[in-house]
Each structure stands twice: as structure tokens, then as C-alpha cells.
Amino acid sequence: MGYVAVKGGTMAIEESIRRLKYERVKKGMVLEVDSIESGMRGLIDQVMSESSLYSEILAAISIKQAEGNPEEAVFLMRAYRSTLPRKHYSRTIHSDDMQVERRISASFKDIPGGQILGATTDFIHRLIDFDLMNETEEEVMGWLADFENQDTSAEDMDKTDLQRLPKVLDYLRKEGLLADCENDDREPDDVTRKSLKFPASRSERLQVLTRGQTGTVTSFAYASLRGYGQLHPTVGELRVGDLPVYVDNPVGSLDPDDAYFIGNVKVTEVEMLIPVTVKKEHGKKEIELEIGYGICYGQNETKAIAMGILDNTLGSTNPEFPTENQEFVLYHIDSVEATGFVSHLKMPHYVTFQSKLDSARKTKKADKSGAEEEMSE
Amino acid sequence: MNIAYNFAFFDEGSKREIRRSTLKAIAIPGYQVPFASREMPIGRGWGTGGLQLTLSLIGKKDMLKVIDQGADESVNAVNIKKLVTKTTGVRTVDDTEDATVVQSRHRIPEVPLKEHQILILQVPLPEPLRYYEPSEFVTQRLHAEQEYSGAWLMLFEQIMKYGHMSTGADHPVMVQDRYVMAPSPIPRFDNPKMNYSKALILLGAGREKKIYAVPPFTKVVSLAFDDYPFEAESFEGASCWQCGATGVFLDELIDEGTGETYHQCNDTSYCISRLNARPANH
């Protein structure tokens, strides 16, 4: 008589893990971590953003270990993040200091400083480039040399200071079309140190959204655009670039000039403009513009825009749609939580199922005896 | 790049933070204390709440037992034990009596627990009111106001529909006449074991970021009506085919050859110790 499959767990697990390694290496090739880091920017950016851990090298190792599965790679990064003591807080980063690589506005054609396309997939034709099958390092080096030469000459012609670009929204504020928001300098809540309470503060909302699973953030925002919400937003400004991170001297003064520069983080930042109808005195209605803010690690433009939309929908004081319901969005948007709970269904549920079975059988029995009683009556 | 992890995986600050929430949970029996649940190297939903409690409490002299749905050797129990021993070097045991810390998914062992033991239960859904109220904001208020008519109505409606309460595992309990609590999906059979338990019972929900507790010698009553009393799963007329035990929670198995149903103790270490205690010539 064979006992249930859970017996002999230890050996089965060891063999399963060996089998997994076999799947990763069976073709006899080793995927270099350097290759992942240099050629999989999109995946690395997505993984860093969902993990809320900015390290290209750790993301590359995780992607290698996870065989390119983003859900697994994010999981590895998050678990590693749990073990890191928090020793310093950076100085507040002002996104105006961004070293901009790309910057567009869908609201105005002529923006001060101009539209800067930078690197984007927006205008490529999605045709598989079969030449990539046989791309050689030699070719790449040659192309690179040409590119860099051309780049220097172009820079001479353009005098734009990429670190001092005016924000598009400031222009609207000057026009009086956008209400000035007051600076909120309260210490932000930290969702990794304190669990969410509702209504969630804006800092909590932004943190959960920026860590959200890319697909989920996008889909929720899409739902609110398409019909489950009444949003017709415009991209006020989208920027991709590097933000410098400074840490105060732990023993010295708090003078910004004494702070240490510890590196740059590449981010995508989006400011969405969302027209809303506001009731004024005597039932008069006016259209005002609200802002939705999105920011995430790496170049994740769709996610950042979607985050900007959700930032606005979650600010709703009278939620009508699921996308405006903080609990609905914030509780279900995290990759590690969603994938963890869905996949836990693979675990044995022998006891719980037995218990449900007991109840189900009782129901049937009750039905039968009930029917008999009716017959005899 | 070789990274050595701290004792019990977490940094000490994280462990202290979890213990602080645990102390609060013990001070308010049945109340769900929010805590800053960390991401763990095992799946969110695979016992990370229990694991965080275990790792925050475990010391070098502890003896750890981990069971999953009654079995010490179940793959997930093995996996959790492996992680704890890897990061602590603590000894693991199967016999319930020998353990100082028992982490369990969905069962309370058959052998009664004692004063020096801590039972840690893994919890998927800590909110007993979630079935009829999806919003956390609202359920927190319902608990604060001790407004539990929804929980009673849920049971009442089951009686109206099916003629009896049809909860499976996770039948809600009232703790010390104050908080309605999800006992985690233990079978109804195990609910009475919580009442005046000698051992401290801690419940951890990692994904839902809640810790709650039943301190030793606390009153725990399964919700029921005077005319519709609480009923555990029935194993009437069944006994374990291996050790002959009755009055324990049994797994229902099917003989591949004959297609007949037979039963076996769900608590594997209980069954094995009964088998070992038999005279050799039996």
C-alpha cells in the first residue's frame, strides 16, 4: 500500500533541485552575468524596479539563477533585500537634478529645452531583425566607434544643459492652469517597515505602486483608461535619466557640501495631467487639471505612466471603481505576494480538503434525509 | 560573491521588530497585530509568517519540529526545516514531546502540548470576517467595536442553506470573550485543542502582515449556536490501518488495488511513535 506522495520529501526535494539545475545548464553553455548585464537592460530594469533594490549586478545574477523568469528573479532580490540592515538614509533627491537622457511631453509640442527622444522603442518597427542571429563583437565595436564619433560632433551644436531642464508643469503653474501644490515635507512612511493602514498615505501609495508588478500596474491603469474609471490623462512630461544619490557624513555635519556621493540611479519619471470637473459655487462647473505622479527604477516607461494614472485614481475620496479602491489596488499589485499566494495552491491541502469533504458529505446526507422526510409526509 | 547570512537569516534589528509585535499580540489575545513582514526566501503564502516568527524566536538550544498538514516529511516542512537549520544550525526533531518550537501548517499535533513549548501556526488569511467584508479598513473597525453579527450571520446562513454549519477548516473562534479569530485552517477537530492550551500559540500571516496569539490558558470557543452546536469532523467507525488509533484526525486513502477507502493517522510522528511503542512480536 503506497502512502501519500508527501513521504520521502527530503530526497525528492534534493532530486528536484538537481533537475532544475540540469534544465538551466543542459545545453552545456554558461550564460555570463556580464552578458546579461550588458544585453538585457529591459529585464534588469524591470527586475530592479519590482524588487525595489537598485543593483544591476545582483539583478543580473538573479536573472541568471532564475533562467530569465522575472517573477523568480524579483523573488530572489526581495529575499536578499530582507537581510540587509538599513544603515543610512540618503539625502532627499530632487528630480530636477536629473541628468536627462530622454524627455518628452505629449501636452505641448514646443517645450522649453525641447523634446529629447533619446533611446526609445516607440518608433521602431517590430520586425524581428534576423541579422542579430549572427551579430559579431567586431561589428559591434566598429559600429560603436562610428557612433561615438558622430555623437561628439552633435554635442557641439547643442547647448542645452541636460541637468537643468525646466519642468513642463512649471510652465502650466505660471499660467495658473495648475494649482500650486504645497510641499509636503513630512517624513515619508516606509511600507517595508510598517504594514499598510487605510486610507494609505500618499508616500505609502507611491511606494507600493513603484514596487508593483509591471504587468499588474499596467493592466489596472489600462482598466481605468478603458472604462472602469473616467480618466483621460495626458503625459505632461516623461523623463528618463540619472539621479545622483548623496548620503550625509554619519559623524560629520549635515552640510550638503560634506555629503558623500554614492552613485546614480537611473529612473523613469512621469507627470500626468488629468482633467477633472470641479463644482464651484452655485453649481457652476469648471475643469481643473490634476497631477498623477509616476517614478520607477530603470527605463520602464509604460509602468511609470500607469503608476501616474493609479496615483491619481487612488487619491479618489469617493471610490466608484476598483481602480480607485486603495485596498483593491495596493493589496494585489505586488509580484512576490501575488505569485506567492497563487502558487501556494500547489502545496498539499489534504487536511483542509478532508475537512471540506466532511462538510460536503454532511450536506448530501442532510439533503437525503430531508427528501425522505418529505416523502413520508 | 559569497554572502554569509546572519544567525536565523534576519539582521538582529528585524528580529527584534518581529518580537515586539509578538509581545503585543500575546498581550491582546486574538488581536491581529500588523507587522512589517519581510520577504523570505520561500514563497509568500508558503508559510512565511510562521517562518518569520520561528526565526525571530529561535535560539541555539531550541529543538525545532516543523509539520505540514500533519506530516514531518512533507516537502514544504522539509524545505522550511532546511532553511532554518542552514541559517541557525538548530536541531530538528519529529517527536512532539522533544520540540521546544513547533511550526505547523494547518494542524495541532495529537500529543498535547506543554508549558515549555511554543506552537507557531502558518496563516494564509488571518481575517475571520473577510468572507463577508473585503475591506481591511472596515474589518478593523468591526473588531474594534466588537461588531461580529456578520460572523454569526455567515454561520446562520449556512444552517439555513445546508441544515448545519458547513465551515471546513478555519472555523472561527472567540478568544477570551473578546476577539473573533481565524484559528488558521486547522480542521475543526483541532479547534478545542486551543482552549486553555498549556503551550503558547502564535499565529503568523506573512503576506497579510499580521501576527496574533493565544497565550497559555486562554479561553478559546468555536462559534456555534445553542441548538446547533459546534461539530468536529467525524471519523466514526474509522481507525488508523497502521497503529489502530481512533479519536485522532485521519487521512482518507484509497487502496489502488481494491478501490476501497481506508484511514491513516494524519499526524505522522504520532503514528510512528505508537508503532514503535508496540511489543516487537506484534
XYZ file of C-alpha atoms in Angstrom:
659
model
C 0.000 0.000 0.000
C 1.561 3.277 -1.019
C 1.386 6.190 1.349
C 0.553 9.683 0.104
C 3.122 11.328 -2.106
C 4.476 13.639 0.582
C 6.615 10.920 2.198
C 10.298 10.863 1.403
C 10.233 14.628 0.970
C 13.903 15.250 1.646
C 15.219 13.103 -1.172
C 12.545 14.183 -3.592
C 13.413 17.824 -2.986
C 17.145 17.240 -3.496
C 16.481 15.487 -6.780
C 14.057 18.159 -7.916
C 16.662 20.848 -7.264
C 19.255 18.869 -9.211
C 16.768 18.531 -12.030
C 16.230 22.286 -12.031
C 19.948 22.896 -12.334
C 20.046 20.411 -15.189
C 17.389 22.387 -17.041
C 19.479 25.534 -16.636
C 22.742 24.085 -17.912
C 21.738 21.139 -20.087
C 22.832 22.751 -23.353
C 26.365 22.938 -21.990
C 26.591 26.722 -22.249
C 27.228 29.144 -19.434
C 25.357 32.409 -19.595
C 27.813 35.085 -18.442
C 26.490 37.501 -15.837
C 28.285 40.259 -17.791
C 26.326 39.346 -20.913
C 23.059 39.629 -19.037
C 24.099 42.957 -17.586
C 25.113 44.383 -20.948
C 22.399 42.907 -23.142
C 19.268 42.587 -21.022
C 18.735 46.140 -19.900
C 14.951 45.869 -20.200
C 14.693 42.835 -17.954
C 17.229 44.186 -15.466
C 15.317 47.452 -15.199
C 12.046 45.614 -14.675
C 13.523 43.311 -12.045
C 15.238 46.147 -10.143
C 12.039 48.167 -10.171
C 9.808 45.362 -8.915
C 12.401 44.319 -6.323
C 12.963 47.886 -5.144
C 16.632 47.074 -4.986
C 18.912 49.041 -7.271
C 21.791 46.836 -8.299
C 22.401 45.808 -11.885
C 24.851 43.115 -10.898
C 22.526 41.482 -8.336
C 19.682 41.678 -10.839
C 21.875 40.022 -13.464
C 22.828 37.154 -11.139
C 19.182 36.717 -10.128
C 18.096 36.638 -13.754
C 20.728 34.014 -14.481
C 19.678 31.902 -11.491
C 16.000 32.315 -12.398
C 16.631 31.354 -16.034
C 15.233 34.698 -17.105
C 11.928 34.336 -15.269
C 11.243 37.828 -13.885
C 8.900 36.580 -11.162
C 11.636 34.336 -9.749
C 14.375 36.928 -10.179
C 12.342 39.528 -8.272
C 11.683 36.970 -5.557
C 15.429 36.307 -5.141
C 16.198 40.013 -4.956
C 13.465 40.721 -2.424
C 14.536 37.872 -0.163
C 18.094 39.153 -0.292
C 16.862 42.665 0.456
C 15.313 41.356 3.702
C 18.737 40.504 5.050
C 20.260 43.940 4.536
C 20.408 46.118 7.642
C 19.472 49.703 6.967
C 22.494 51.783 7.873
C 21.948 55.097 6.142
C 19.264 57.218 4.605
C 20.135 59.258 1.560
C 19.582 62.975 1.397
C 16.325 63.925 -0.278
C 16.692 63.574 -4.011
C 15.268 66.358 -6.133
C 14.215 65.064 -9.503
C 15.018 68.481 -11.057
C 18.666 67.438 -10.722
C 18.212 64.592 -13.176
C 20.854 64.122 -15.832
C 18.278 63.736 -18.586
C 18.725 61.209 -21.393
C 15.225 61.353 -22.727
C 12.435 63.768 -22.147
C 9.144 64.191 -23.955
C 5.850 65.908 -23.452
C 2.598 64.852 -25.084
C 0.869 68.032 -23.941
C 2.955 70.649 -25.682
C 4.908 70.488 -28.875
C 7.334 73.245 -28.051
C 8.554 72.832 -24.545
C 11.361 74.911 -23.109
C 14.503 72.858 -23.659
C 12.837 70.907 -26.448
C 11.696 67.335 -26.869
C 14.574 64.906 -26.470
C 13.792 61.494 -27.844
C 16.837 59.657 -26.502
C 16.660 55.886 -26.721
C 13.136 54.573 -27.253
C 11.358 51.659 -28.836
C 8.431 53.928 -29.707
C 9.332 54.335 -33.349
C 10.895 51.046 -34.320
C 9.049 48.598 -36.495
C 8.555 45.420 -34.565
C 10.159 43.259 -37.219
C 12.441 40.549 -35.997
C 15.968 41.505 -37.000
C 17.343 38.244 -38.284
C 20.815 39.759 -38.600
C 21.083 39.558 -34.835
C 21.425 35.777 -35.227
C 24.985 36.285 -36.380
C 25.979 39.584 -34.830
C 29.708 39.646 -34.067
C 31.642 41.578 -31.488
C 33.795 43.011 -34.265
C 30.773 44.517 -35.975
C 29.540 45.923 -32.723
C 32.882 47.527 -31.907
C 33.022 49.144 -35.335
C 29.504 50.473 -35.005
C 30.275 51.804 -31.545
C 33.340 53.704 -32.747
C 31.299 55.375 -35.503
C 28.513 56.189 -33.110
C 30.753 57.829 -30.577
C 32.464 59.993 -33.200
C 29.155 61.219 -34.505
C 27.901 61.893 -31.012
C 30.717 64.314 -30.134
C 30.123 66.430 -33.193
C 26.403 66.608 -32.444
C 27.043 67.741 -28.907
C 28.999 70.714 -30.144
C 25.946 72.010 -31.893
C 23.556 71.717 -28.991
C 23.984 73.916 -25.965
C 21.107 72.503 -23.892
C 22.063 71.885 -20.278
C 20.654 68.411 -19.710
C 20.922 68.756 -15.982
C 18.944 71.984 -15.767
C 15.903 71.362 -17.911
C 12.805 73.279 -16.834
C 9.792 71.155 -15.964
C 6.820 71.301 -18.284
C 4.426 71.516 -15.364
C 6.110 74.657 -14.046
C 5.007 76.378 -17.229
C 1.370 75.444 -16.516
C 1.711 76.623 -12.945
C 2.912 80.002 -14.158
C -0.146 80.189 -16.411
C -2.382 79.472 -13.432
C -3.797 76.351 -15.072
C -2.396 74.085 -12.443
C -2.899 74.645 -8.754
C 0.344 75.018 -6.846
C 0.662 72.044 -4.530
C 2.174 72.717 -1.191
C 5.389 70.995 -0.327
C 4.722 68.037 1.928
C 7.918 67.628 3.893
C 6.596 65.084 6.374
C 8.828 62.072 6.912
C 7.548 59.520 4.378
C 6.022 56.295 5.721
C 8.024 53.200 4.868
C 5.966 50.249 3.621
C 8.857 47.862 4.231
C 8.963 48.818 7.902
C 5.289 49.284 8.692
C 2.385 47.428 7.126
C -0.264 49.373 5.247
C -3.161 51.046 7.014
C -6.090 52.535 5.157
C -6.593 55.125 3.895
C -2.933 54.840 2.930
C -0.773 57.940 2.907
C 0.435 59.180 -0.457
C 4.016 58.137 0.310
C 2.787 54.600 1.017
C 0.737 54.537 -2.164
C 3.642 55.689 -4.296
C 5.980 53.123 -2.753
C 3.628 50.207 -3.306
C 2.942 51.316 -6.875
C 6.593 51.736 -7.808
C 7.355 48.236 -6.456
C 4.298 46.810 -8.222
C 4.419 44.025 -10.745
C 4.858 45.721 -14.117
C 2.024 43.836 -15.820
C -0.406 44.423 -12.980
C 0.334 48.143 -12.701
C -0.154 48.446 -16.448
C -3.379 46.424 -16.536
C -5.024 48.254 -13.637
C -4.198 51.597 -15.263
C -5.450 50.297 -18.591
C -8.751 49.290 -16.989
C -9.223 52.782 -15.610
C -8.476 54.310 -19.028
C -10.711 51.975 -20.925
C -13.864 52.114 -18.902
C -13.515 51.422 -15.197
C -12.728 54.971 -14.255
C -13.215 58.204 -16.059
C -9.719 59.188 -16.866
C -8.467 60.935 -19.933
C -4.943 61.769 -18.927
C -2.135 63.310 -20.920
C 1.548 62.774 -20.428
C 2.652 66.179 -19.172
C 6.263 65.148 -19.107
C 8.167 61.900 -19.215
C 11.840 61.813 -18.342
C 14.454 59.118 -18.259
C 17.800 59.829 -16.697
C 20.187 59.532 -13.788
C 19.559 60.916 -10.334
C 22.528 61.427 -8.035
C 22.293 59.922 -4.539
C 24.048 61.577 -1.592
C 24.458 60.311 1.954
C 25.273 62.609 4.847
C 28.543 62.143 6.602
C 27.472 59.874 9.507
C 29.770 61.570 12.012
C 30.244 64.963 10.483
C 27.960 67.861 9.775
C 24.665 67.777 7.906
C 26.014 70.338 5.467
C 25.140 69.162 1.936
C 28.654 70.021 0.865
C 30.035 67.383 3.251
C 27.689 64.655 1.961
C 29.082 61.701 0.077
C 28.060 60.992 -3.495
C 27.371 57.252 -3.566
C 26.247 56.839 -7.163
C 23.448 57.409 -9.623
C 20.148 55.657 -10.032
C 18.537 55.588 -13.443
C 14.825 56.291 -13.224
C 11.786 56.966 -15.362
C 9.730 59.878 -14.073
C 6.301 60.812 -15.331
C 3.991 63.690 -14.554
C 0.490 63.041 -15.870
C -2.093 65.741 -16.392
C -5.613 64.673 -15.592
C -8.551 66.961 -16.306
C -11.298 66.810 -13.700
C -14.578 68.613 -13.406
C -14.861 70.586 -10.205
C -18.089 72.002 -8.847
C -17.802 75.632 -7.817
C -20.278 77.940 -6.112
C -23.889 77.998 -7.386
C -23.464 74.662 -9.180
C -21.024 76.166 -11.660
C -18.630 73.592 -13.059
C -15.028 74.156 -14.020
C -12.370 71.946 -15.489
C -9.193 71.758 -13.496
C -6.037 69.801 -14.047
C -4.844 67.296 -11.515
C -1.491 65.569 -11.415
C -0.584 61.909 -11.325
C 2.990 61.082 -10.471
C 4.921 58.009 -11.512
C 8.545 57.122 -10.908
C 10.362 53.835 -11.069
C 13.853 52.436 -11.282
C 15.265 51.969 -14.754
C 13.649 52.731 -18.071
C 10.142 51.384 -17.527
C 8.029 53.915 -19.330
C 4.727 52.055 -19.564
C 4.910 51.223 -15.880
C 5.754 54.786 -14.873
C 2.855 56.197 -16.901
C 0.495 53.575 -15.467
C 1.726 54.418 -11.993
C 0.974 58.084 -12.662
C -2.595 57.153 -13.571
C -3.071 54.970 -10.492
C -1.538 57.614 -8.223
C -4.408 59.821 -9.292
C -7.205 57.228 -9.188
C -6.156 56.148 -5.677
C -6.455 59.709 -4.470
C -10.199 59.477 -5.057
C -12.189 60.302 -1.957
C -15.298 58.605 -3.268
C -14.187 55.374 -4.953
C -16.609 54.089 -7.561
C -14.337 51.750 -9.470
C -11.952 49.030 -8.322
C -9.069 51.077 -9.730
C -9.984 53.837 -7.281
C -10.182 51.449 -4.341
C -6.917 51.596 -2.415
C -7.249 48.152 -0.875
C -8.119 46.549 -4.196
C -5.102 48.021 -5.965
C -2.424 48.191 -3.273
C -3.070 44.752 -1.782
C -2.902 42.908 -5.081
C -0.240 44.637 -7.125
C 2.909 43.159 -5.583
C 4.678 40.465 -7.579
C 6.045 38.477 -4.649
C 2.734 38.487 -2.805
C 0.514 37.691 -5.772
C 2.704 34.967 -7.238
C 3.396 33.531 -3.786
C -0.207 33.117 -2.802
C -1.374 31.851 -6.162
C 1.432 29.313 -6.312
C 0.813 28.140 -2.737
C -2.198 26.318 -4.152
C 0.314 23.714 -5.319
C 1.021 22.784 -1.719
C -0.780 19.804 -0.243
C -4.182 20.700 1.179
C -5.012 17.205 2.428
C -6.277 18.264 5.856
C -8.230 21.311 4.740
C -9.719 19.379 1.850
C -10.643 16.455 4.126
C -12.389 18.925 6.387
C -14.320 20.450 3.464
C -15.189 16.953 2.251
C -16.644 16.158 5.676
C -18.881 19.222 5.393
C -19.853 18.412 1.810
C -20.824 14.860 2.759
C -22.923 16.110 5.658
C -24.743 18.412 3.252
C -25.535 15.489 0.965
C -26.686 13.375 3.915
C -28.902 16.202 5.136
C -30.389 16.537 1.642
C -31.223 12.845 1.510
C -32.838 12.664 4.937
C -34.737 15.855 4.135
C -36.085 14.302 0.943
C -37.119 11.140 2.790
C -38.981 13.154 5.382
C -40.900 14.912 2.632
C -41.796 11.566 1.043
C -43.198 10.150 4.269
C -45.272 13.213 4.973
C 30.407 36.954 -4.475
C 29.771 34.824 -1.402
C 27.444 36.328 1.145
C 27.208 34.952 4.674
C 23.831 35.398 6.308
C 23.226 36.406 9.914
C 22.097 33.800 12.515
C 18.483 32.964 11.644
C 18.669 34.797 8.301
C 17.454 38.215 9.519
C 19.537 41.030 10.846
C 19.041 41.475 14.608
C 17.012 44.661 14.165
C 14.435 42.839 12.055
C 14.160 40.022 14.592
C 13.626 42.472 17.415
C 10.919 44.225 15.429
C 9.032 40.953 14.920
C 9.403 40.025 18.606
C 7.991 43.385 19.641
C 4.848 42.744 17.575
C 4.689 39.230 19.033
C 4.730 40.590 22.575
C 1.895 42.925 21.726
C -0.054 40.019 20.235
C 0.390 38.000 23.424
C -0.775 40.961 25.484
C -4.017 41.248 23.472
C -5.181 37.654 22.846
C -6.770 37.161 19.434
C -6.000 40.672 18.197
C -4.207 40.880 14.854
C -1.085 42.991 15.252
C 0.215 44.452 11.988
C 3.928 43.950 11.462
C 6.455 44.814 8.789
C 6.585 41.389 7.233
C 9.832 40.737 5.382
C 10.193 38.958 2.092
C 11.545 35.492 2.719
C 13.474 33.050 0.577
C 10.376 30.847 0.446
C 7.141 31.758 -1.311
C 4.809 34.381 0.126
C 1.882 32.143 1.015
C 4.087 29.148 1.746
C 4.495 29.776 5.457
C 6.495 32.986 5.588
C 4.515 34.301 8.565
C 5.256 31.215 10.618
C 8.828 31.188 9.418
C 9.408 34.794 10.445
C 8.069 34.016 13.933
C 10.274 30.940 14.183
C 13.384 32.778 13.031
C 12.746 35.704 15.352
C 12.372 33.414 18.380
C 14.742 30.566 17.811
C 17.916 30.254 19.867
C 20.824 27.879 19.612
C 19.431 25.469 22.231
C 15.984 25.138 20.694
C 14.665 21.939 19.202
C 12.520 22.566 16.176
C 9.707 20.479 14.772
C 8.045 21.503 11.523
C 4.931 19.828 10.171
C 2.851 20.479 7.099
C -0.725 19.207 7.181
C 0.328 16.750 9.873
C 3.445 15.366 8.226
C 7.059 15.976 9.300
C 8.317 14.765 5.971
C 6.023 16.746 3.737
C 8.054 18.589 1.111
C 7.261 22.044 2.417
C 8.001 21.108 6.041
C 11.326 19.680 4.920
C 12.056 22.817 2.971
C 11.354 25.107 5.929
C 13.441 22.939 8.277
C 16.262 23.018 5.768
C 16.268 26.808 5.693
C 16.158 27.156 9.482
C 18.934 24.628 10.091
C 21.020 26.133 7.306
C 20.881 29.592 8.883
C 20.919 28.559 12.580
C 22.352 25.065 12.947
C 19.456 24.282 15.306
C 18.487 20.641 15.757
C 15.211 19.411 14.306
C 13.082 16.681 15.849
C 9.990 14.691 14.871
C 8.645 13.746 18.305
C 6.297 16.443 19.518
C 7.432 15.969 23.159
C 11.050 16.755 22.266
C 10.362 20.027 20.493
C 10.573 23.447 22.100
C 9.280 25.187 18.986
C 6.709 23.566 16.705
C 5.945 25.289 13.419
C 2.884 23.840 11.783
C 0.730 24.328 8.763
C -2.913 23.554 9.424
C -2.643 21.006 12.260
C -2.173 20.962 16.006
C -0.286 17.777 16.934
C -2.206 14.916 18.566
C 0.184 14.783 21.531
C -0.949 17.538 23.923
C 1.495 20.435 24.056
C 3.082 21.531 27.331
C 4.046 24.745 29.088
C 7.578 24.999 27.754
C 6.528 24.635 24.143
C 5.563 27.235 21.561
C 3.258 26.328 18.706
C 3.616 28.526 15.631
C 0.830 28.273 13.084
C 1.149 29.445 9.498
C -1.796 31.572 8.462
C -2.964 32.258 4.914
C -5.946 34.502 5.710
C -5.896 35.969 9.229
C -9.141 37.908 8.945
C -12.142 35.821 10.078
C -14.519 38.483 8.769
C -13.012 38.628 5.274
C -15.656 36.303 3.779
C -18.315 38.926 4.069
C -16.247 42.113 4.258
C -13.440 42.527 1.733
C -12.169 45.825 3.134
C -9.443 45.779 5.770
C -10.361 49.292 6.851
C -13.889 48.121 7.672
C -12.944 44.835 9.372
C -10.545 46.655 11.694
C -13.397 48.848 12.811
C -15.721 45.866 13.238
C -13.158 44.249 15.550
C -12.683 47.447 17.500
C -16.420 47.722 18.054
C -16.776 44.003 18.669
C -19.363 44.010 15.908
C -19.483 40.343 14.950
C -23.020 39.929 13.652
C -21.561 39.198 10.202
C -19.678 36.187 11.522
C -22.821 34.858 13.216
C -24.913 35.553 10.129
C -22.442 33.635 7.974
C -22.954 30.561 10.162
C -26.688 31.140 10.359
C -26.972 31.291 6.581
C -25.059 28.025 6.277
C -27.597 26.403 8.580
C -30.439 27.832 6.519
C -28.892 26.579 3.279
C -27.470 23.213 4.278
C -29.144 22.365 7.557
C -25.898 22.675 9.529
C -22.757 24.801 9.710
C -20.654 23.986 6.663
C -17.311 25.522 7.559
C -14.371 23.344 6.602
C -11.098 24.127 8.262
C -10.644 27.606 9.784
C -13.903 27.605 11.762
C -13.885 30.979 13.594
C -13.314 31.089 17.337
C -13.942 33.615 20.098
C -10.835 34.346 22.133
C -11.244 35.259 25.811
C -14.759 36.606 25.128
C -13.327 39.497 23.103
C -11.910 38.907 19.620
C -13.256 36.640 16.906
C -10.181 34.975 15.459
C -9.300 32.771 12.492
C -7.583 29.746 14.044
C -5.777 29.314 10.676
C -7.053 26.448 8.515
C -6.717 23.793 11.183
C -9.542 21.278 10.931
C -12.482 21.829 13.272
C -11.148 18.728 15.023
C -8.211 20.801 16.336
C -10.149 23.865 17.465
C -10.814 22.554 21.007
C -7.070 21.998 21.486
C -6.616 25.783 21.552
C -8.905 26.175 24.551
C -6.773 26.612 27.711
C -3.753 25.321 25.825
C -0.733 24.969 28.082
C 1.576 25.984 25.260
C 1.790 29.479 23.822
C 0.199 29.559 20.371
C 1.474 32.167 17.898
C -0.077 32.712 14.506
C 1.804 34.414 11.706
C 0.473 35.650 8.374
C 3.419 36.794 6.260
C 1.690 38.001 3.143
C -1.094 39.671 5.097
C 1.484 41.085 7.548
C -0.254 40.118 10.783
C 0.798 38.378 13.983
C -1.676 37.203 16.597
C -1.568 34.924 19.589
C -3.380 32.688 22.020
C -1.426 32.940 25.273
C -1.322 29.854 27.533
C -4.504 29.116 29.491
C -6.726 31.345 27.375
C -10.374 30.624 26.700
C -10.989 29.761 23.044
C -14.529 28.871 21.995
C -15.603 27.853 18.487
C -18.542 29.937 17.299
C -21.786 27.968 17.425
C -25.446 28.239 18.407
C -27.170 26.608 21.405
C -29.367 24.495 19.135
C -26.688 23.968 16.502
C -23.590 23.023 18.442
C -20.084 23.067 17.006
C -19.169 19.744 15.416
C -15.709 18.434 14.610
C -15.074 16.270 11.543
C -16.442 12.816 12.121
C -14.323 9.698 11.798
C -16.931 7.438 13.299
C -16.116 3.787 12.900
C -12.736 4.521 11.308
C -9.320 3.786 12.723
C -5.720 4.023 11.539
C -4.791 0.965 9.468
C -1.222 1.144 10.766
C -1.420 1.849 14.501
C -5.143 1.315 15.092
C -5.643 4.752 16.626
C -9.154 6.131 16.975
C -10.208 9.597 18.096
C -7.472 11.260 16.070
C -7.606 13.155 12.767
C -7.404 10.607 9.974
C -6.364 10.908 6.342
C -8.683 9.172 3.942
C -6.794 6.989 1.485
C -7.831 4.793 -1.375
C -6.388 1.352 -1.972
C -5.144 1.378 -5.543
C -5.878 -2.337 -5.935
C -9.351 -2.742 -4.485
C -10.573 0.868 -4.692
C -11.600 0.668 -1.042
C -11.279 3.548 1.385
C -9.022 3.163 4.389
C -7.666 5.549 7.004
C -4.350 6.533 8.460
C -3.249 8.942 11.200
C -2.712 12.373 9.719
C -0.125 13.157 12.428
C 2.745 11.042 11.129
C 5.070 11.312 14.129
C 2.216 10.338 16.464
C 1.535 7.268 14.334
C 5.186 6.269 14.161
C 5.730 6.635 17.894
C 2.672 4.428 18.520
C 4.063 1.842 16.131
C 7.461 1.943 17.824
C 5.905 1.558 21.259
C 4.319 -1.743 20.310
C 5.830 -5.013 21.512
C 8.310 -6.287 18.933
C 6.419 -9.549 18.255
C 3.239 -7.773 17.333
